[in-house]
Amino acid sequence: MATGTRLRVVILGGGFGGLAAAQNLTSPRIDVTLIDKTNHHLFQPLLYQVATAALSPGDIAQPIRAILRGRDNVRVVMDTITSLDPEHNCIHGELGTYAYDYLILAPGSRHAYFGHPEWEAVAPGLKTVDDALHIRTSLLQTFELADEAVGTPALEGLLNFVVVGGGPTGVEMAGAIAEISLRTMLPDFPRIPRSQIRVLLVEAADRLLGGFDPKLSEHAKQSLTDLGVEVHLQTRVTDITATHITLSGESTRKIPTNNVIWAAGNAASPLLTQLNTALDRQGRVIVDPTCRIAPYPNVFVVGDGAHMDDGTGRPLPAVAQPAMQMGRYVGKELVRLANGDRAFTRPFTYKDLGSMATIGRARAVVEISNIKLGGFLAWVAWAGLHILKLISFRNRLKVLVEWLWYYVSFQPGARLLYDHEQRTLKTSPTTEVHEQS
Amino acid sequence: MATGTRLRVVILGGGFGGLAAAQNLTSPRIDVTLIDKTNHHLFQPLLYQVATAALSPGDIAQPIRAILRGRDNVRVVMDTITSLDPEHNCIHGELGTYAYDYLILAPGSRHAYFGHPEWEAVAPGLKTVDDALHIRTSLLQTFELADEAVGTPALEGLLNFVVVGGGPTGVEMAGAIAEISLRTMLPDFPRIPRSQIRVLLVEAADRLLGGFDPKLSEHAKQSLTDLGVEVHLQTRVTDITATHITLSGESTRKIPTNNVIWAAGNAASPLLTQLNTALDRQGRVIVDPTCRIAPYPNVFVVGDGAHMDDGTGRPLPAVAQPAMQMGRYVGKELVRLANGDRAFTRPFTYKDLGSMATIGRARAVVEISNIKLGGFLAWVAWAGLHILKLISFRNRLKVLVEWLWYYVSFQPGARLLYDHEQRTLKTSPTTEVHEQS
């Protein structure tokens, strides 16, 4: 690249990977365009707390423009990309076409329903603010419906909550649902019998948190059981409808529920199929050690959409740390390139900063290389790290206030049903909405 | 009422009036049913801060059940009431029928469009969380659209914001919109010229804040002008469409805008027409000095839906204080009745606690009997009083953190566009949504 030429770098996605790339593309010789279909970066590891009404969306999300404010070489665009055209070095969105010298794809992932796309409508996953608000609405509304159904057969099974998938998201969701149901909601609904509330966590493998040390898996299971969660291991989901879930383990059971939350499996963005390169079973692009693909050496894939070998033949997990590290790597190497230095001569290396999952209000499991923690101490480590990682000082302070309050009071801060999120009440004879308050 | 009989009191509405009634109906001889179509009580005086992204809905709303937790004689029901049947002492909702000995109607109000109901779709009011999120989405989305439109004719008029109505809500909205547009958003959109952003406040009378002292009206006008708001007095709205507003004052002007916010006039709930009693022009029930109506001495109306003479022949204003005081009065008198004491022998008397309105980040006008304050000191009084009035300690602390942060940083905390709120982009050739982040 001749000195004096400006590089046009287009980044698709403002999640952990895309944002890290933009933050590291600091050379004045590079023009960066970051495109996302929303206006905000989301701190996804805490999304389950929005779904369980502990936090508001504003607590864990921040406008991308605000994060990148003052970066004169970065343009932020809110657009939905509809196709890639790597032959002509551009991508197409609903609002325009974006030409690039280098493209960084960080499109994230959605949930995979293992050949049952029809389950998505009745078993929502948890990837976006919208997903979280949908689950929150369903959770809160179910208690209102149950209160009306007390003393009638309609109550039977109404308060069964089923979380599918025993990874960190599933464990965190199940713990949080048990806690909000039994500790927060139940006292506000004195007519509802305690015995009517069941929270089930379903996992196909023989332990929870497959990526963690087995001792921590056992610890997590015990903590969830203490909170009132029924943990079902070696159990598969064979069917989900609007009214039931069918589980197949030691025996086959059909459990009434209209609150199934899906936390099992990822599927990469379908946009990646347009790259004429090999994908793995989850639709991830198999990238080389510089995050590139063979047919187009100016296209990088980072984050959940990249299948990057961890050195043992397995892909890096689809979580925040690999995404951020890949994004940072590509950003830094492109700056070297723009400066006329040798670039992409060193492969990307992943530094494992450990894993953690929280269980309810004040328990967690933490694994950082050889350190394995469970219980309250682990929760303190978890809370501290997550607060530190939240983007701005303001959010840190606010989330801290929220958590301290929740910790002492069991009163989470966002138990709201808005009009426009309300599903039509199932028992409602009419959908007419009358002005009333 | 014979001793030993339990009174059934049904309250319609969980706003300031209905909640105050429930909180004062503390007799064990009274069974209270409070019905609202949402699950939360809303601190409406701060709703404009949700609309302008300074606060999250969870900061200013609280589940009604949580507020009334521990009150064994109160049942909270989430239902939409569809008709009143005062002849048979019951009201009907979508989920059930509620029989009462005494009925307290506190249904609140919506905005009045002065014979132009078609304006509601293009000029939303601000009464519910849903309203506020709708306005917030439109405001944020407009800046994203404008960024795309820079350099094209589509930019012309896109960033015109028009607030109709110069009462407290209109003044607060206009100030907040000017501040978020010019101080918060503009730095994040460096391509947008400052001159393209216009905030207009339109009022038919010859001064703002008609209920305040004229000096404070002038003070508010000056403060808004300093913030960049164009204040148009003695100006009427003659037409609103999706793309324009037509104003008629000294001259007639047609101003391009798709962001009109309606803060002029109230219309009481249409349910009140079912009471066979006199209504005023705004649809309010003309109540006697005990908040009752002639045909049905066991039916009370409190809050925005009641036309209660203030002693000078004018009705009390449709704001929080009269609603709370009426609700408290009716609650306390019914407790007397249930206890076998003489009740409703003293008329309701309104105690004016003063009025206040805030203008932007750190200015306000306050009028408490003979005290008339403007400027920063008034803002401190306003902020302190509103924080004190928020329902719980938690919200007080959180809102204080939000405001302190906003005060020092100009970075409000809730500038989020969720997927499900996004309007289809006007320039979008397709509505297909592609997975991307």
mmCIF file of C-alpha atoms in Angstrom, chain A residues 12 35-40 56-58 61 63 65-66 69 75-82 94-95 107 110 129-130 133 141 144 147-148 184 187-189 191 269-271 393-394 397-398 401-402 405 411 413 415-422 425 427-430 432-437, chain B residues 12 35-40 56-58 61-63 65-66 69 75-82 94-95 107 110 129-130 133 141 144 147-148 184 187-189 191 269 271 393-394 397-398 401-402 405 411 413 415-422 425 427-430 432-437:
data_model
loop_
_atom_site.group_PDB
_atom_site.id
_atom_site.type_symbol
_atom_site.label_atom_id
_atom_site.label_comp_id
_atom_site.label_asym_id
_atom_site.label_seq_id
_atom_site.Cartn_x
_atom_site.Cartn_y
_atom_site.Cartn_z
ATOM 1 C CA LEU A 12 -20.478 -4.841 9.762
ATOM 2 C CA ILE A 35 -22.751 -0.324 10.203
ATOM 3 C CA ASP A 36 -25.290 -1.826 12.587
ATOM 4 C CA LYS A 37 -29.032 -2.304 12.290
ATOM 5 C CA THR A 38 -29.557 -0.851 15.772
ATOM 6 C CA ASN A 39 -28.145 2.375 17.214
ATOM 7 C CA HIS A 40 -26.605 0.731 20.274
ATOM 8 C CA SER A 56 -33.531 -1.718 32.228
ATOM 9 C CA PRO A 57 -32.276 -1.831 28.624
ATOM 10 C CA GLY A 58 -30.600 1.547 29.149
ATOM 11 C CA ALA A 61 -26.725 -0.626 26.202
ATOM 12 C CA PRO A 63 -25.402 4.343 21.581
ATOM 13 C CA ARG A 65 -22.105 6.920 18.242
ATOM 14 C CA ALA A 66 -21.622 7.944 21.868
ATOM 15 C CA ARG A 69 -17.660 10.101 19.810
ATOM 16 C CA ARG A 75 -18.595 7.120 10.581
ATOM 17 C CA VAL A 76 -21.449 5.225 12.255
ATOM 18 C CA VAL A 77 -24.384 4.201 10.065
ATOM 19 C CA MET A 78 -27.645 2.614 11.155
ATOM 20 C CA ASP A 79 -28.585 0.338 8.291
ATOM 21 C CA THR A 80 -29.580 -3.265 7.680
ATOM 22 C CA ILE A 81 -27.191 -5.053 5.359
ATOM 23 C CA THR A 82 -28.986 -7.296 2.906
ATOM 24 C CA GLU A 94 -31.420 -0.928 2.708
ATOM 25 C CA LEU A 95 -30.142 2.641 2.739
ATOM 26 C CA PRO A 107 -22.484 -10.065 12.329
ATOM 27 C CA ARG A 110 -28.833 -16.102 16.474
ATOM 28 C CA VAL A 129 -33.018 -5.985 23.731
ATOM 29 C CA ASP A 130 -36.190 -6.912 21.927
ATOM 30 C CA LEU A 133 -38.276 -7.392 26.668
ATOM 31 C CA GLN A 141 -47.915 -11.259 32.241
ATOM 32 C CA GLU A 144 -51.142 -11.618 36.132
ATOM 33 C CA ASP A 147 -53.725 -14.516 39.563
ATOM 34 C CA GLU A 148 -56.950 -14.444 37.556
ATOM 35 C CA THR A 184 -40.071 -11.171 44.202
ATOM 36 C CA PRO A 187 -45.166 -12.133 47.791
ATOM 37 C CA ASP A 188 -47.066 -9.756 45.479
ATOM 38 C CA PHE A 189 -49.496 -12.520 44.469
ATOM 39 C CA ARG A 191 -53.430 -15.956 46.183
ATOM 40 C CA SER A 269 -25.692 -14.952 10.331
ATOM 41 C CA PRO A 270 -27.015 -16.256 6.990
ATOM 42 C CA LEU A 271 -25.181 -13.385 5.277
ATOM 43 C CA PHE A 393 -18.822 5.196 34.312
ATOM 44 C CA ARG A 394 -22.479 6.114 34.347
ATOM 45 C CA LEU A 397 -22.621 3.418 38.891
ATOM 46 C CA LYS A 398 -26.224 2.840 37.936
ATOM 47 C CA VAL A 401 -27.020 0.950 42.586
ATOM 48 C CA GLU A 402 -29.512 -1.446 40.995
ATOM 49 C CA TRP A 405 -30.787 -2.388 45.961
ATOM 50 C CA GLN A 411 -37.137 -5.686 44.481
ATOM 51 C CA GLY A 413 -36.251 -2.334 39.168
ATOM 52 C CA ARG A 415 -41.015 -5.057 36.360
ATOM 53 C CA LEU A 416 -43.076 -3.131 33.837
ATOM 54 C CA LEU A 417 -45.603 -4.195 31.283
ATOM 55 C CA TYR A 418 -46.011 -1.609 28.554
ATOM 56 C CA ASP A 419 -49.165 -1.470 26.486
ATOM 57 C CA HIS A 420 -47.473 -2.206 23.205
ATOM 58 C CA GLU A 421 -45.763 -5.296 24.503
ATOM 59 C CA GLN A 422 -48.840 -6.868 25.979
ATOM 60 C CA LEU A 425 -54.782 -11.971 27.183
ATOM 61 C CA THR A 427 -58.802 -15.446 28.359
ATOM 62 C CA SER A 428 -59.817 -12.130 26.891
ATOM 63 C CA PRO A 429 -63.052 -12.140 24.907
ATOM 64 C CA THR A 430 -62.063 -9.059 22.927
ATOM 65 C CA GLU A 432 -60.490 -3.837 22.218
ATOM 66 C CA VAL A 433 -58.383 -1.548 24.353
ATOM 67 C CA HIS A 434 -60.332 0.975 26.329
ATOM 68 C CA GLU A 435 -58.820 4.125 27.777
ATOM 69 C CA GLN A 436 -58.708 3.683 31.476
ATOM 70 C CA SER A 437 -55.629 5.032 33.190
ATOM 71 C CA LEU B 12 -60.696 1.901 38.733
ATOM 72 C CA ILE B 35 -58.073 -2.451 38.744
ATOM 73 C CA ASP B 36 -55.698 -1.015 36.139
ATOM 74 C CA LYS B 37 -54.992 -2.008 32.567
ATOM 75 C CA THR B 38 -51.246 -1.897 33.209
ATOM 76 C CA ASN B 39 -49.300 -3.461 36.071
ATOM 77 C CA HIS B 40 -47.598 -0.243 37.134
ATOM 78 C CA SER B 56 -35.713 4.615 31.515
ATOM 79 C CA PRO B 57 -39.337 3.575 32.093
ATOM 80 C CA GLY B 58 -38.226 1.570 35.135
ATOM 81 C CA ALA B 61 -42.743 3.418 37.241
ATOM 82 C CA GLN B 62 -43.354 0.831 39.905
ATOM 83 C CA PRO B 63 -45.572 -2.281 39.960
ATOM 84 C CA ARG B 65 -48.639 -4.741 43.562
ATOM 85 C CA ALA B 66 -45.228 -3.852 44.940
ATOM 86 C CA ARG B 69 -47.523 -5.189 49.128
ATOM 87 C CA ARG B 75 -56.450 -7.048 45.729
ATOM 88 C CA VAL B 76 -54.729 -5.721 42.590
ATOM 89 C CA VAL B 77 -56.145 -6.827 39.238
ATOM 90 C CA MET B 78 -54.751 -6.135 35.798
ATOM 91 C CA ASP B 79 -57.791 -5.824 33.583
ATOM 92 C CA THR B 80 -59.257 -3.417 31.051
ATOM 93 C CA ILE B 81 -62.663 -2.138 32.091
ATOM 94 C CA THR B 82 -65.073 -1.951 29.175
ATOM 95 C CA GLU B 94 -62.320 -8.164 29.744
ATOM 96 C CA LEU B 95 -61.449 -10.685 32.431
ATOM 97 C CA PRO B 107 -59.592 6.670 35.023
ATOM 98 C CA ARG B 110 -56.059 11.339 27.291
ATOM 99 C CA VAL B 129 -44.892 4.646 28.952
ATOM 100 C CA ASP B 130 -45.848 3.537 25.486
ATOM 101 C CA LEU B 133 -41.154 5.298 24.057
ATOM 102 C CA GLN B 141 -34.618 7.649 14.542
ATOM 103 C CA GLU B 144 -30.300 8.532 12.045
ATOM 104 C CA ASP B 147 -27.456 11.577 8.937
ATOM 105 C CA GLU B 148 -28.243 9.535 5.836
ATOM 106 C CA THR B 184 -26.327 15.463 23.191
ATOM 107 C CA PRO B 187 -21.935 16.104 18.720
ATOM 108 C CA ASP B 188 -22.602 12.472 17.750
ATOM 109 C CA PHE B 189 -23.697 13.504 14.254
ATOM 110 C CA ARG B 191 -22.150 15.775 9.493
ATOM 111 C CA SER B 269 -62.083 8.774 29.784
ATOM 112 C CA LEU B 271 -66.194 5.442 30.244
ATOM 113 C CA PHE B 393 -36.035 4.868 47.917
ATOM 114 C CA ARG B 394 -34.595 2.847 45.082
ATOM 115 C CA LEU B 397 -31.415 7.016 44.381
ATOM 116 C CA LYS B 398 -31.373 5.858 40.789
ATOM 117 C CA VAL B 401 -27.624 9.176 39.897
ATOM 118 C CA GLU B 402 -29.097 9.611 36.400
ATOM 119 C CA TRP B 405 -24.603 12.120 35.551
ATOM 120 C CA GLN B 411 -25.108 12.073 28.238
ATOM 121 C CA GLY B 413 -28.930 7.245 29.765
ATOM 122 C CA ARG B 415 -30.916 6.642 23.954
ATOM 123 C CA LEU B 416 -31.874 3.241 22.613
ATOM 124 C CA LEU B 417 -33.744 2.149 19.547
ATOM 125 C CA TYR B 418 -35.168 -1.343 19.949
ATOM 126 C CA ASP B 419 -35.980 -3.434 16.923
ATOM 127 C CA HIS B 420 -39.677 -3.694 17.619
ATOM 128 C CA GLU B 421 -40.111 0.027 17.936
ATOM 129 C CA GLN B 422 -38.377 0.939 14.728
ATOM 130 C CA LEU B 425 -37.179 3.673 7.385
ATOM 131 C CA THR B 427 -36.104 5.775 2.464
ATOM 132 C CA SER B 428 -35.952 2.010 2.740
ATOM 133 C CA PRO B 429 -36.667 0.103 -0.446
ATOM 134 C CA THR B 430 -37.651 -3.027 1.473
ATOM 135 C CA GLU B 432 -37.034 -7.167 5.042
ATOM 136 C CA VAL B 433 -35.045 -7.475 8.240
ATOM 137 C CA HIS B 434 -31.844 -9.363 7.929
ATOM 138 C CA GLU B 435 -29.950 -10.846 10.838
ATOM 139 C CA GLN B 436 -26.846 -8.841 11.305
ATOM 140 C CA SER B 437 -25.870 -8.156 14.859
#
